[in-house]
mmCIF file of C-alpha atoms in Angstrom:
data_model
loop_
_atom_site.group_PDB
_atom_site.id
_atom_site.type_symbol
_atom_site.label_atom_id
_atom_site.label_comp_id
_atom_site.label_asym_id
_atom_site.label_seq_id
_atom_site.Cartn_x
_atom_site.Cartn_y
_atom_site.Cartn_z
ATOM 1 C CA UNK F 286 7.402 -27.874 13.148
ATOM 2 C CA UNK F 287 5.595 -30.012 15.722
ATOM 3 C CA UNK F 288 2.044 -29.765 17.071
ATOM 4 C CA UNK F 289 3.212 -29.540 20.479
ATOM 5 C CA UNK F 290 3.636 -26.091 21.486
ATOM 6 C CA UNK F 291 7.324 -24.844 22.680
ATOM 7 C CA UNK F 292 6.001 -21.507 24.245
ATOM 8 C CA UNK F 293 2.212 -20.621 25.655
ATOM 9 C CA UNK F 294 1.193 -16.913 26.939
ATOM 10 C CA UNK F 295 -2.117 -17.134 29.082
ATOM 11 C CA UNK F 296 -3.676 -13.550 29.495
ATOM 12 C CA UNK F 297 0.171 -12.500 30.831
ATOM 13 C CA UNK F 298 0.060 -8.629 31.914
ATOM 14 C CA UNK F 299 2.903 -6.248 32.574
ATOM 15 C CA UNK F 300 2.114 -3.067 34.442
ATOM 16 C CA UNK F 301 4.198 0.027 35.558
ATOM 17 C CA UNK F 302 3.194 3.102 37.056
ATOM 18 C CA UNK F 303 0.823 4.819 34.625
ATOM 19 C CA UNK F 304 1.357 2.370 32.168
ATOM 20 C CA UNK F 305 0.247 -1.083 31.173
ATOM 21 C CA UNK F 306 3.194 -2.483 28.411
ATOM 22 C CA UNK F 307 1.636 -6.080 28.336
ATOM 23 C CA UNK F 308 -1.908 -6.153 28.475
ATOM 24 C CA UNK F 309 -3.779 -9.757 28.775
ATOM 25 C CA UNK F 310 -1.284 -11.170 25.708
ATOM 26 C CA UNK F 311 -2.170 -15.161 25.230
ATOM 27 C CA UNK F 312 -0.522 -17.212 22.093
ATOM 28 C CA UNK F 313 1.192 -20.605 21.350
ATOM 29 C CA UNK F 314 4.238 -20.968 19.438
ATOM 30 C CA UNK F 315 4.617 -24.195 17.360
ATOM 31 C CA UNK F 316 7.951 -26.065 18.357
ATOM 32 C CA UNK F 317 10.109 -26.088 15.666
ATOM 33 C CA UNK F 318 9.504 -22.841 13.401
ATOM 34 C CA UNK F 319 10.259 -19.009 12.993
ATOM 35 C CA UNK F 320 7.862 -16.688 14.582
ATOM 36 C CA UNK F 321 7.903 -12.767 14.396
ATOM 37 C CA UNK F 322 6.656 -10.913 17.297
ATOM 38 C CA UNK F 323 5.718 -7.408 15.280
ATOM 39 C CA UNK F 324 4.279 -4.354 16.189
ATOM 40 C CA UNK F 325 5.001 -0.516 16.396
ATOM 41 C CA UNK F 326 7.748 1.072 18.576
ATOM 42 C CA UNK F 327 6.533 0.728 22.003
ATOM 43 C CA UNK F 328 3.949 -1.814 21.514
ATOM 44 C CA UNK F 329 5.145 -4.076 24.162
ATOM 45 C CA UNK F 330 7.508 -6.454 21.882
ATOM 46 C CA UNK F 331 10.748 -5.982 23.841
ATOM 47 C CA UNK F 332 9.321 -6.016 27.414
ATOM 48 C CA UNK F 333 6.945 -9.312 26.315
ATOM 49 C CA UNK F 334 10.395 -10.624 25.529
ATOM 50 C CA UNK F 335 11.842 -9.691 28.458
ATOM 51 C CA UNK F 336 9.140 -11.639 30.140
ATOM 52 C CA UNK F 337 9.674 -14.925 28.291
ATOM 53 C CA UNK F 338 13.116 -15.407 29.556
ATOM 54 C CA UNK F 339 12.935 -14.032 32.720
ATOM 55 C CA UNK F 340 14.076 -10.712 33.070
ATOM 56 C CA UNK F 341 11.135 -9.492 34.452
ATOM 57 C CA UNK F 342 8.272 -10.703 36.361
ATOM 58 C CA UNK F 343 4.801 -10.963 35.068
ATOM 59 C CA UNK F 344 1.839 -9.126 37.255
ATOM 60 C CA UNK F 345 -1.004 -11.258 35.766
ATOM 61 C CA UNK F 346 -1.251 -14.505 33.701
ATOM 62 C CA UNK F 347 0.641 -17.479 33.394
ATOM 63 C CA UNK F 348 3.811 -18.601 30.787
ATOM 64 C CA UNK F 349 4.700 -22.014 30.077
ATOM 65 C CA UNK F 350 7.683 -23.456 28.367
ATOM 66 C CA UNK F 351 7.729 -27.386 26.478
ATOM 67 C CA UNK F 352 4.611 -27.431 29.333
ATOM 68 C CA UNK F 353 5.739 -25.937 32.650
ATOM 69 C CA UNK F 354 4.939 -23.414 34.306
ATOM 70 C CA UNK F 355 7.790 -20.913 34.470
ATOM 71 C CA UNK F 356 5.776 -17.277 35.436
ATOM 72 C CA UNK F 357 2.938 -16.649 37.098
ATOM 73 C CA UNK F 358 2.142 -14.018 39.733
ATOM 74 C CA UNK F 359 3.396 -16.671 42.688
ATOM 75 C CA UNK F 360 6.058 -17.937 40.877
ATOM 76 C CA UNK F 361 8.915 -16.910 38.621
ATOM 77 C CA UNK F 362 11.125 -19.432 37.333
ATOM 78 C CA UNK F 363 15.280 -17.651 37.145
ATOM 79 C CA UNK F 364 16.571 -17.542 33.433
ATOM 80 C CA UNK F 365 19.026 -19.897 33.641
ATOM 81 C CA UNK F 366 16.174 -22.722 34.402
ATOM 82 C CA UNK F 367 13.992 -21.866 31.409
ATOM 83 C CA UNK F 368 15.555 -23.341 28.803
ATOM 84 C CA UNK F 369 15.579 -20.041 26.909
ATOM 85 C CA UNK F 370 18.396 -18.134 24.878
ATOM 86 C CA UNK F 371 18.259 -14.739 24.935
ATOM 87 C CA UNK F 372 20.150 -12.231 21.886
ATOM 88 C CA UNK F 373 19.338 -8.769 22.030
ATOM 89 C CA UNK F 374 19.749 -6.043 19.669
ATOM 90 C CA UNK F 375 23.639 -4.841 20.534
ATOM 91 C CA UNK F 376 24.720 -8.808 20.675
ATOM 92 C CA UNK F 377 26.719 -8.109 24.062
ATOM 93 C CA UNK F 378 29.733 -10.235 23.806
ATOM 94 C CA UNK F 379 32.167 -10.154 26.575
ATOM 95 C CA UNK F 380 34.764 -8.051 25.406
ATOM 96 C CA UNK F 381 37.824 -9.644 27.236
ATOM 97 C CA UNK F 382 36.901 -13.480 25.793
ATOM 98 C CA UNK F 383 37.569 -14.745 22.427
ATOM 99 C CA UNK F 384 34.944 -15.925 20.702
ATOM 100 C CA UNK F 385 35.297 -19.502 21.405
ATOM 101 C CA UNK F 386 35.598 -18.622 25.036
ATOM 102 C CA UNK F 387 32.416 -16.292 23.962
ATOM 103 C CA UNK F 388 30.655 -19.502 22.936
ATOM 104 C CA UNK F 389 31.317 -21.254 25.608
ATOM 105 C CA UNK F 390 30.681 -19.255 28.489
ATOM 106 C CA UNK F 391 27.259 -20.649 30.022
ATOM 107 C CA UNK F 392 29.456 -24.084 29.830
ATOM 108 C CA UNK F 393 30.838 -24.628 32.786
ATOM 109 C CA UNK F 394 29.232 -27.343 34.284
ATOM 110 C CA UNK F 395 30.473 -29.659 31.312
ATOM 111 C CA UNK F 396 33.703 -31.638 31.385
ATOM 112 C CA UNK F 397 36.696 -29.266 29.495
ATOM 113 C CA UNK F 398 36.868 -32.309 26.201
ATOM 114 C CA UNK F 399 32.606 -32.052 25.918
ATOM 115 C CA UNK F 400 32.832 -28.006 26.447
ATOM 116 C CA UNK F 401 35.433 -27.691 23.451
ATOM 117 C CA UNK F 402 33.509 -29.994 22.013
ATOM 118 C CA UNK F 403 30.331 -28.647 21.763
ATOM 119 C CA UNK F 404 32.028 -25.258 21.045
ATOM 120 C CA UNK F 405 33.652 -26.354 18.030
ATOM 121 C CA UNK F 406 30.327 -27.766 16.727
ATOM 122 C CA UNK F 407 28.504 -24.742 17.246
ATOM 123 C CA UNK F 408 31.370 -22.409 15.506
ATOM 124 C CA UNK F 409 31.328 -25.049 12.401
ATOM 125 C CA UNK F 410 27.571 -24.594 11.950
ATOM 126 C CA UNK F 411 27.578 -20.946 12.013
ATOM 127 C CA UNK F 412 30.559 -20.719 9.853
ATOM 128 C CA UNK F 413 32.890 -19.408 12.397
ATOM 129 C CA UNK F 414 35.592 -21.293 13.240
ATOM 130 C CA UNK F 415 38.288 -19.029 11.524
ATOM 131 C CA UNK F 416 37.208 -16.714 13.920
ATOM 132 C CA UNK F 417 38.043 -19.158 16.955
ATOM 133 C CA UNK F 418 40.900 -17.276 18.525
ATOM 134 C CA UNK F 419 39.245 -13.244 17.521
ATOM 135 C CA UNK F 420 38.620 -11.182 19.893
ATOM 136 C CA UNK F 421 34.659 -8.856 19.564
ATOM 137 C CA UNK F 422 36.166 -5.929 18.612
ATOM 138 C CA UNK F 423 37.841 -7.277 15.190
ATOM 139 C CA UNK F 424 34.528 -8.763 14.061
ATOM 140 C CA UNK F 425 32.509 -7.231 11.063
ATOM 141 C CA UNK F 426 28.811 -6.731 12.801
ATOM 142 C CA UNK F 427 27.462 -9.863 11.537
ATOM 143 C CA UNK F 428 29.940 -11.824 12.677
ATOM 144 C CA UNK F 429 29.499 -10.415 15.962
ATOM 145 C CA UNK F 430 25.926 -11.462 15.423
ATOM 146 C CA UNK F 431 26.743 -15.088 14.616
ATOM 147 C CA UNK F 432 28.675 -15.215 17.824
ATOM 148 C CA UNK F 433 26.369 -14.369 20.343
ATOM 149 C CA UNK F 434 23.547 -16.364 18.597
ATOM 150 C CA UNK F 435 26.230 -19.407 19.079
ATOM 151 C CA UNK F 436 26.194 -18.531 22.575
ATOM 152 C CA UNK F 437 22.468 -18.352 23.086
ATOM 153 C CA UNK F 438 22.289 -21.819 21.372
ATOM 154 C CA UNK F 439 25.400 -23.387 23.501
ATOM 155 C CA UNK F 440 22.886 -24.643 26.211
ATOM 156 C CA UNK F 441 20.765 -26.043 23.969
ATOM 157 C CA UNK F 442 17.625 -23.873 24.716
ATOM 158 C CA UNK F 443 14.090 -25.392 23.738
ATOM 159 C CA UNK F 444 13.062 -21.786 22.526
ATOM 160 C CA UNK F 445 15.576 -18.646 20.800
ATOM 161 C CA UNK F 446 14.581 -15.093 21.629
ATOM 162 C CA UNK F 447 15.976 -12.681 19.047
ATOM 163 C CA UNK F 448 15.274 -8.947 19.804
ATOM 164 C CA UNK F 449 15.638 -6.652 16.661
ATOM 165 C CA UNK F 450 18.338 -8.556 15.760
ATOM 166 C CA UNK F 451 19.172 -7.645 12.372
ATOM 167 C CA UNK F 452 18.673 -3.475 12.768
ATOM 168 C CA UNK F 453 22.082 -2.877 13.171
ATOM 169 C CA UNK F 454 23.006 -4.477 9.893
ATOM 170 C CA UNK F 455 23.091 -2.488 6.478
ATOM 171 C CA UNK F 456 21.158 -3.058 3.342
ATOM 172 C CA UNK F 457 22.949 -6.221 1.502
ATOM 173 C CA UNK F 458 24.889 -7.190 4.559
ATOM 174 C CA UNK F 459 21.755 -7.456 6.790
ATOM 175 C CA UNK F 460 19.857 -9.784 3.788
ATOM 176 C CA UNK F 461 22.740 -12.128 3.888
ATOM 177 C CA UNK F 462 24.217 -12.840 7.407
ATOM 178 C CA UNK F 463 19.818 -12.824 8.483
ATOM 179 C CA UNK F 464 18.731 -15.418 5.153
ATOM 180 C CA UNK F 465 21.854 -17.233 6.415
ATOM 181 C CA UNK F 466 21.961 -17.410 9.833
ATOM 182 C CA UNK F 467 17.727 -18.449 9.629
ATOM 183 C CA UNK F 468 18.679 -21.263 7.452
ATOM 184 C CA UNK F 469 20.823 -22.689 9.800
ATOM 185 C CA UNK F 470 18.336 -22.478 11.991
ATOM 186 C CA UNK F 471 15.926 -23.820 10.544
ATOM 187 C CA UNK F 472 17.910 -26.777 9.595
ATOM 188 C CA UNK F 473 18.528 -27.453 13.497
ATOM 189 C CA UNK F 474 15.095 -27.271 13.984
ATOM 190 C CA UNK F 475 15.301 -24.480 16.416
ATOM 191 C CA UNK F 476 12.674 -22.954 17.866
ATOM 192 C CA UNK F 477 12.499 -18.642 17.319
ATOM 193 C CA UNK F 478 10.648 -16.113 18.181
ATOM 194 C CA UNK F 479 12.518 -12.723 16.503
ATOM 195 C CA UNK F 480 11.060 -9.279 17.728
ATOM 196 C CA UNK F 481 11.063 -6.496 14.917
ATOM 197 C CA UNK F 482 8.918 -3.452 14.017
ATOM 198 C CA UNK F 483 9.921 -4.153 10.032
ATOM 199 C CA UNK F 484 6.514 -5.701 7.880
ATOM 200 C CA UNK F 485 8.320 -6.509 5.185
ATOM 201 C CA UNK F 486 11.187 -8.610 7.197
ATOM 202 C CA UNK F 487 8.630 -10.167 9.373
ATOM 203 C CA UNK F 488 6.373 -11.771 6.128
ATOM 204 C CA UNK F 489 9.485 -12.995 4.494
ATOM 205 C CA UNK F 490 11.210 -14.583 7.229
ATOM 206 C CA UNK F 491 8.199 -15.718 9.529
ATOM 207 C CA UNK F 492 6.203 -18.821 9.419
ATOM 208 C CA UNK F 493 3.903 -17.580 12.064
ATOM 209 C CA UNK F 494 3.299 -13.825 13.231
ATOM 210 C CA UNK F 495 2.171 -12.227 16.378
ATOM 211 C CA UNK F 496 0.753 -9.027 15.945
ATOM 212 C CA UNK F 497 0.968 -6.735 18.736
ATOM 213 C CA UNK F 498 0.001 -2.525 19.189
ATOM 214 C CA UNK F 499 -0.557 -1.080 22.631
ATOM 215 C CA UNK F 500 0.480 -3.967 24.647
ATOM 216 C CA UNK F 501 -2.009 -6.099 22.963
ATOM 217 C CA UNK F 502 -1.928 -9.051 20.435
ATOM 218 C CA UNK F 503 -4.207 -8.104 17.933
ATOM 219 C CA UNK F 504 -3.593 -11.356 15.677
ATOM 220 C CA UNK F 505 -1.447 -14.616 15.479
ATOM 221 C CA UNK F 506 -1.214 -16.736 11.965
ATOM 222 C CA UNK F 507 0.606 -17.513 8.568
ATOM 223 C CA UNK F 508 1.731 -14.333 7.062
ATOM 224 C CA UNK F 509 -0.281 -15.044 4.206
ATOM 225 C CA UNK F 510 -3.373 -15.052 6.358
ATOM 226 C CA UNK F 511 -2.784 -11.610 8.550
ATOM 227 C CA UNK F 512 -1.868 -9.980 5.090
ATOM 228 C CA UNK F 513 -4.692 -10.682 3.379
ATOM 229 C CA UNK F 514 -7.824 -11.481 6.242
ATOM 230 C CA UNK F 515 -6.426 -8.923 9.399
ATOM 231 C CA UNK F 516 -8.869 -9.419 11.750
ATOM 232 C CA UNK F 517 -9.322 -5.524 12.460
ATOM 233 C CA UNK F 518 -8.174 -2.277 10.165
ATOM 234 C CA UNK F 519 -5.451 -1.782 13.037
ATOM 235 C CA UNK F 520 -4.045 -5.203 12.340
ATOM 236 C CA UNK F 521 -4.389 -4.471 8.900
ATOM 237 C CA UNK F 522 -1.832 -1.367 9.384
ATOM 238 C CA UNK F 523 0.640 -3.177 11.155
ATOM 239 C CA UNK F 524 1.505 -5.094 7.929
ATOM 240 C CA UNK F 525 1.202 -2.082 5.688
ATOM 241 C CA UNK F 526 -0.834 1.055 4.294
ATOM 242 C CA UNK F 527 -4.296 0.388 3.876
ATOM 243 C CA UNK F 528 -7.068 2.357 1.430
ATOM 244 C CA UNK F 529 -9.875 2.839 4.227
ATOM 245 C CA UNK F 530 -13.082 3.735 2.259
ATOM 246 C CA UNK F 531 -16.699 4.259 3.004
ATOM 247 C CA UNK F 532 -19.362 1.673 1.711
ATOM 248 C CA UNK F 533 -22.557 0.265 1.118
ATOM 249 C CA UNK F 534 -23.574 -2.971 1.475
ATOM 250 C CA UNK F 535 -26.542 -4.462 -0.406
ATOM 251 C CA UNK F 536 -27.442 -7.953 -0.487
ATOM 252 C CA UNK F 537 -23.646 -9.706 -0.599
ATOM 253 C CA UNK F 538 -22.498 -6.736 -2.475
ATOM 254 C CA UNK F 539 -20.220 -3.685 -0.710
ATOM 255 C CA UNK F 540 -20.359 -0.369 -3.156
ATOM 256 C CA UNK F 541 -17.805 2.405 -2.647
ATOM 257 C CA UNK F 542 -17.101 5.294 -4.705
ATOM 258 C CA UNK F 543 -14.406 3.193 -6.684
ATOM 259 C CA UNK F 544 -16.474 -0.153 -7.867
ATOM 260 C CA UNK F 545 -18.092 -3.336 -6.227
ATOM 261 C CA UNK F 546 -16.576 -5.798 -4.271
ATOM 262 C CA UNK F 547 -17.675 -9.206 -2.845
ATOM 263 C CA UNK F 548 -19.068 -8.909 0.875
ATOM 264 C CA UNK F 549 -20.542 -12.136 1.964
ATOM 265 C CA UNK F 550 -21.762 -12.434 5.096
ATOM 266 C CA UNK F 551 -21.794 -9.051 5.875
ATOM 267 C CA UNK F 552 -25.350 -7.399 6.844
ATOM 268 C CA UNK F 553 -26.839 -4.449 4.899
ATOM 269 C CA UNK F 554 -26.178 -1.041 5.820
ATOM 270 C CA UNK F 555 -23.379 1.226 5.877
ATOM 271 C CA UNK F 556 -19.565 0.131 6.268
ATOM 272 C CA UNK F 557 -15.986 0.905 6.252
ATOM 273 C CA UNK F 558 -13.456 -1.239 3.652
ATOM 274 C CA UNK F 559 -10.105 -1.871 3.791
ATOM 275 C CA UNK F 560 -7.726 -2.875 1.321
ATOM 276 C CA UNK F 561 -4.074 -2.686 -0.013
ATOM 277 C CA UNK F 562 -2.648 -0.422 -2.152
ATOM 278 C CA UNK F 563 -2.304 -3.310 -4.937
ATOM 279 C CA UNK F 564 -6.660 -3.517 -4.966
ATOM 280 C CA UNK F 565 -7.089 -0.057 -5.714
ATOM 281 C CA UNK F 566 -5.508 -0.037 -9.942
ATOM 282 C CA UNK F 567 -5.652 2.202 -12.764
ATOM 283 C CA UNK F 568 -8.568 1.583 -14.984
ATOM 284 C CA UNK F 569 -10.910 2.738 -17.897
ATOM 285 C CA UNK F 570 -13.929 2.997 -15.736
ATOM 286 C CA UNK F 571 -14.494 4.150 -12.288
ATOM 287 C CA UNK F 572 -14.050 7.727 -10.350
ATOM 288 C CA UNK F 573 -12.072 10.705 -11.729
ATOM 289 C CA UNK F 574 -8.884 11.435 -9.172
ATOM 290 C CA UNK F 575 -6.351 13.874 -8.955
ATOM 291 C CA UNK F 576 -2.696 13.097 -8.378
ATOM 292 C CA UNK F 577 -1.490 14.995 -5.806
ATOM 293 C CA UNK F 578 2.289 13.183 -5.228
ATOM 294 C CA UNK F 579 4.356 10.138 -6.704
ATOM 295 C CA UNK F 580 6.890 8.536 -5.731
ATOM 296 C CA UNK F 581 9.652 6.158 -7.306
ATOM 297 C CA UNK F 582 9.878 2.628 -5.492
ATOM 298 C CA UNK F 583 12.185 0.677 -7.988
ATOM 299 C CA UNK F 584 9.800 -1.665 -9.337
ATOM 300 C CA UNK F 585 6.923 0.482 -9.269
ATOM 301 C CA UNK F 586 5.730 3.990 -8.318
ATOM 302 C CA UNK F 587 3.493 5.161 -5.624
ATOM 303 C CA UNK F 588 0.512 7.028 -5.991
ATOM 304 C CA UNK F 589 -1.192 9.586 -4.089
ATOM 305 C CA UNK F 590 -3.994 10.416 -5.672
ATOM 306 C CA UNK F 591 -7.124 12.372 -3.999
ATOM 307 C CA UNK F 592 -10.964 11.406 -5.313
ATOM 308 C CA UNK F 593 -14.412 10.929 -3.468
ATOM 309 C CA UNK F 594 -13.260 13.488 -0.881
ATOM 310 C CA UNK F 595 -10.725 11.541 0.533
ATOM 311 C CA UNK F 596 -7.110 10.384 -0.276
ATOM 312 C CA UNK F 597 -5.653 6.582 -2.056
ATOM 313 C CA UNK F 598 -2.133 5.509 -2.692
ATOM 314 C CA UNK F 599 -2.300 2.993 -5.611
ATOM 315 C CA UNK F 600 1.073 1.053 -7.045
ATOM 316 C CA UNK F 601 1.715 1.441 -10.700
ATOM 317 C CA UNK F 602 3.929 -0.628 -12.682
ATOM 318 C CA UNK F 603 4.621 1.973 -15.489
ATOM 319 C CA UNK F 604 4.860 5.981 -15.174
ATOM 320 C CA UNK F 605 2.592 7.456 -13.535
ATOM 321 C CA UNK F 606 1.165 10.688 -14.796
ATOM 322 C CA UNK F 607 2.170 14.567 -13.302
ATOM 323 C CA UNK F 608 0.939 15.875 -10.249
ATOM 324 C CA UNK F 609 -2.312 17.675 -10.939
ATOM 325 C CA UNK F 610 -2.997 15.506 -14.166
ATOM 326 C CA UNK F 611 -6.031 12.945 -13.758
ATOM 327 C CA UNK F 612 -6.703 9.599 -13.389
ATOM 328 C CA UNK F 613 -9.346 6.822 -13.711
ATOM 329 C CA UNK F 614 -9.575 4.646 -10.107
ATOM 330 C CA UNK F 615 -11.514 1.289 -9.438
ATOM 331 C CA UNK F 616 -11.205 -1.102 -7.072
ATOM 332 C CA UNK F 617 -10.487 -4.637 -8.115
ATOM 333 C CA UNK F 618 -13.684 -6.838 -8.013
ATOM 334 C CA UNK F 619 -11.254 -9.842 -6.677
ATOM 335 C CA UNK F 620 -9.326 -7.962 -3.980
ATOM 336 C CA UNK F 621 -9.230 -9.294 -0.504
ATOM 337 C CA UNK F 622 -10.810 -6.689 1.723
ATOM 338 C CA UNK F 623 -11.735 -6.077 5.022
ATOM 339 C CA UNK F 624 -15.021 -5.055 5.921
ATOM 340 C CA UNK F 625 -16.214 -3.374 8.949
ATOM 341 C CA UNK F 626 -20.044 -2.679 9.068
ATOM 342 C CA UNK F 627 -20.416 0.814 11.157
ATOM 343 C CA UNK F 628 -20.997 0.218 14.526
ATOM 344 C CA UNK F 629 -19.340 -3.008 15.286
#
């Protein structure tokens, strides 16, 4: 990645009637790297992409590409003169083209030898060229997928817009053509921004996020850094469940019903915590709780268990006990948290 931005948002706004979908949304995206655009169904992800490339016009703010100005209430730059490639969720391949005429439709400007060409370049790095004479319909789904990101990438786009694109694809399948298909992007240094609602997918593929819930971003940054210091409990959720507990903070020091934790900086008086399942463990001292519901999750189980007044899901690595049977809870003294004093 390069410190020049490929993509900048400036307060950009998308309204319709009794409905705002975009609301004041401003980030950069390094040039370069893989960015997820996550949030919630109907958080604004598709329609902010739909604004990027052109599909729709923006009602407030401004959006630059590699530095110009390409929407802005006066002005709105057509699709085809943004530099951008656009795959959405269905892949839409012309169903009467092979897929090296597939490929190479946005090419027909070049001369026919640099069109076939390029084409055959772009079906050898996405592992397709066996596939040169196929027509859509006798493609497995990720090869289908491979296509139309060929396509996308046939113009030579400064920026890659991927919307949900590997939802359609089952378990294994969707683990290999996506690990796959991001490596070779990666290794053309291609610029991404992928749109999914999936936490998990997002933190292992991304090397930035954008966090986004009702047509807001609530926070950009490494993955590690949104997991671990959200700048809000609602960011906080959008990468995961959350224990939100009640606290006290005294000098540096937050108490809650299930330990201590470190709270520097934060000023005395009553406040909320947040943490992830993984802070809250099994332990020889701390608050009596009640399991109320497990669950099996492969490596672990999950724990509902219900102490305090109020309800925590905890991980365990080993069986958990029965419902009804009782458990010791604490909170790990080194766990990141998030705390909110009341009334902020």
């Amino acid at each position: 990645m390069t410190d020049h931005p490929v993509l900048e948002l400036s307060d950009v706004m998308r309204a319709y009637p009794g409905r705002t979908a975009v609301d004041g949304a401003s980030f950069a995206l390094p040039s370069g790297g893989i960015t997820c655009l996550l949030g919630p169904s109907g958080s604004g992800k598709s329609t902010l992409l739909r604004l990027i490339a052109g599909l729709e016009p923006v009602d407030a703010g401004e959006i630059r590409i590699r530095g110009q100005t390409v929407a802005a209430p006066a002005m709105t730059a057509a699709p085809e003169h943004r530099g951008v490639g656009l795959v959405f969720q269905d892949n839409a391949l012309f169903p009467h083209l092979n897929v090296s005429a597939n490929v190479g439709f946005g090419l027909a400007a070049m001369a026919a030898n640099t069109r076939r060409a390029r084409v055959a370049a772009l079906l050898d790095r996405f592992h397709i060229a066996h596939l040169a004479d196929a027509w859509p319909h006798m493609l497995s789904g990720g090869e289908q997928q491979r296509v139309a990101i060929a396509r996308a990438l046939a113009r030579a786009p400064s920026l890659l817009l991927l919307d949900e694109p590997f939802s359609g694809l089952d378990g294994h399948l969707r683990d290999a053509v996506r690990d796959a298909l991001l490596a070779d992007l990666r290794a053309a240094g291609t610029s991404v921004l992928i749109v999914t609602h999936d936490p998990e997918e997002a933190m292992m593929i991304a090397d930035n996020l954008i966090l986004m819930a009702a047509g807001r971003i609530v926070q950009t940054g490494r993955p590690e850094d949104c997991y671990h210091q959200p700048v809000s409990i609602a960011a906080a959720r959008l990468l995961g469940d959350v224990a939100v507990i009640d606290a006290v903070v005294t000098n540096g020091i937050a108490d809650t019903a299930l330990g201590a934790i470190q709270a520097d900086g934060i000023p005395d008086g009553a406040a909320t915590l947040a943490v992830r399942p993984g802070a809250i463990v099994a332990s020889s001292t701390g608050v009596t709780a009640t399991v109320s519901a497990t669950r099996f999750a492969g490596h672990h189980y999950i724990v509902e268990a219900f102490a305090a007044d109020q309800y925590f899901t905890i991980q365990l690595p080993g069986k958990p006990p029965a419902n009804g049977e009782q458990m010791t809870l604490a909170i790990r003294h080194d766990a990141h948290a998030l705390i909110v004093r009341d009334g902020d």
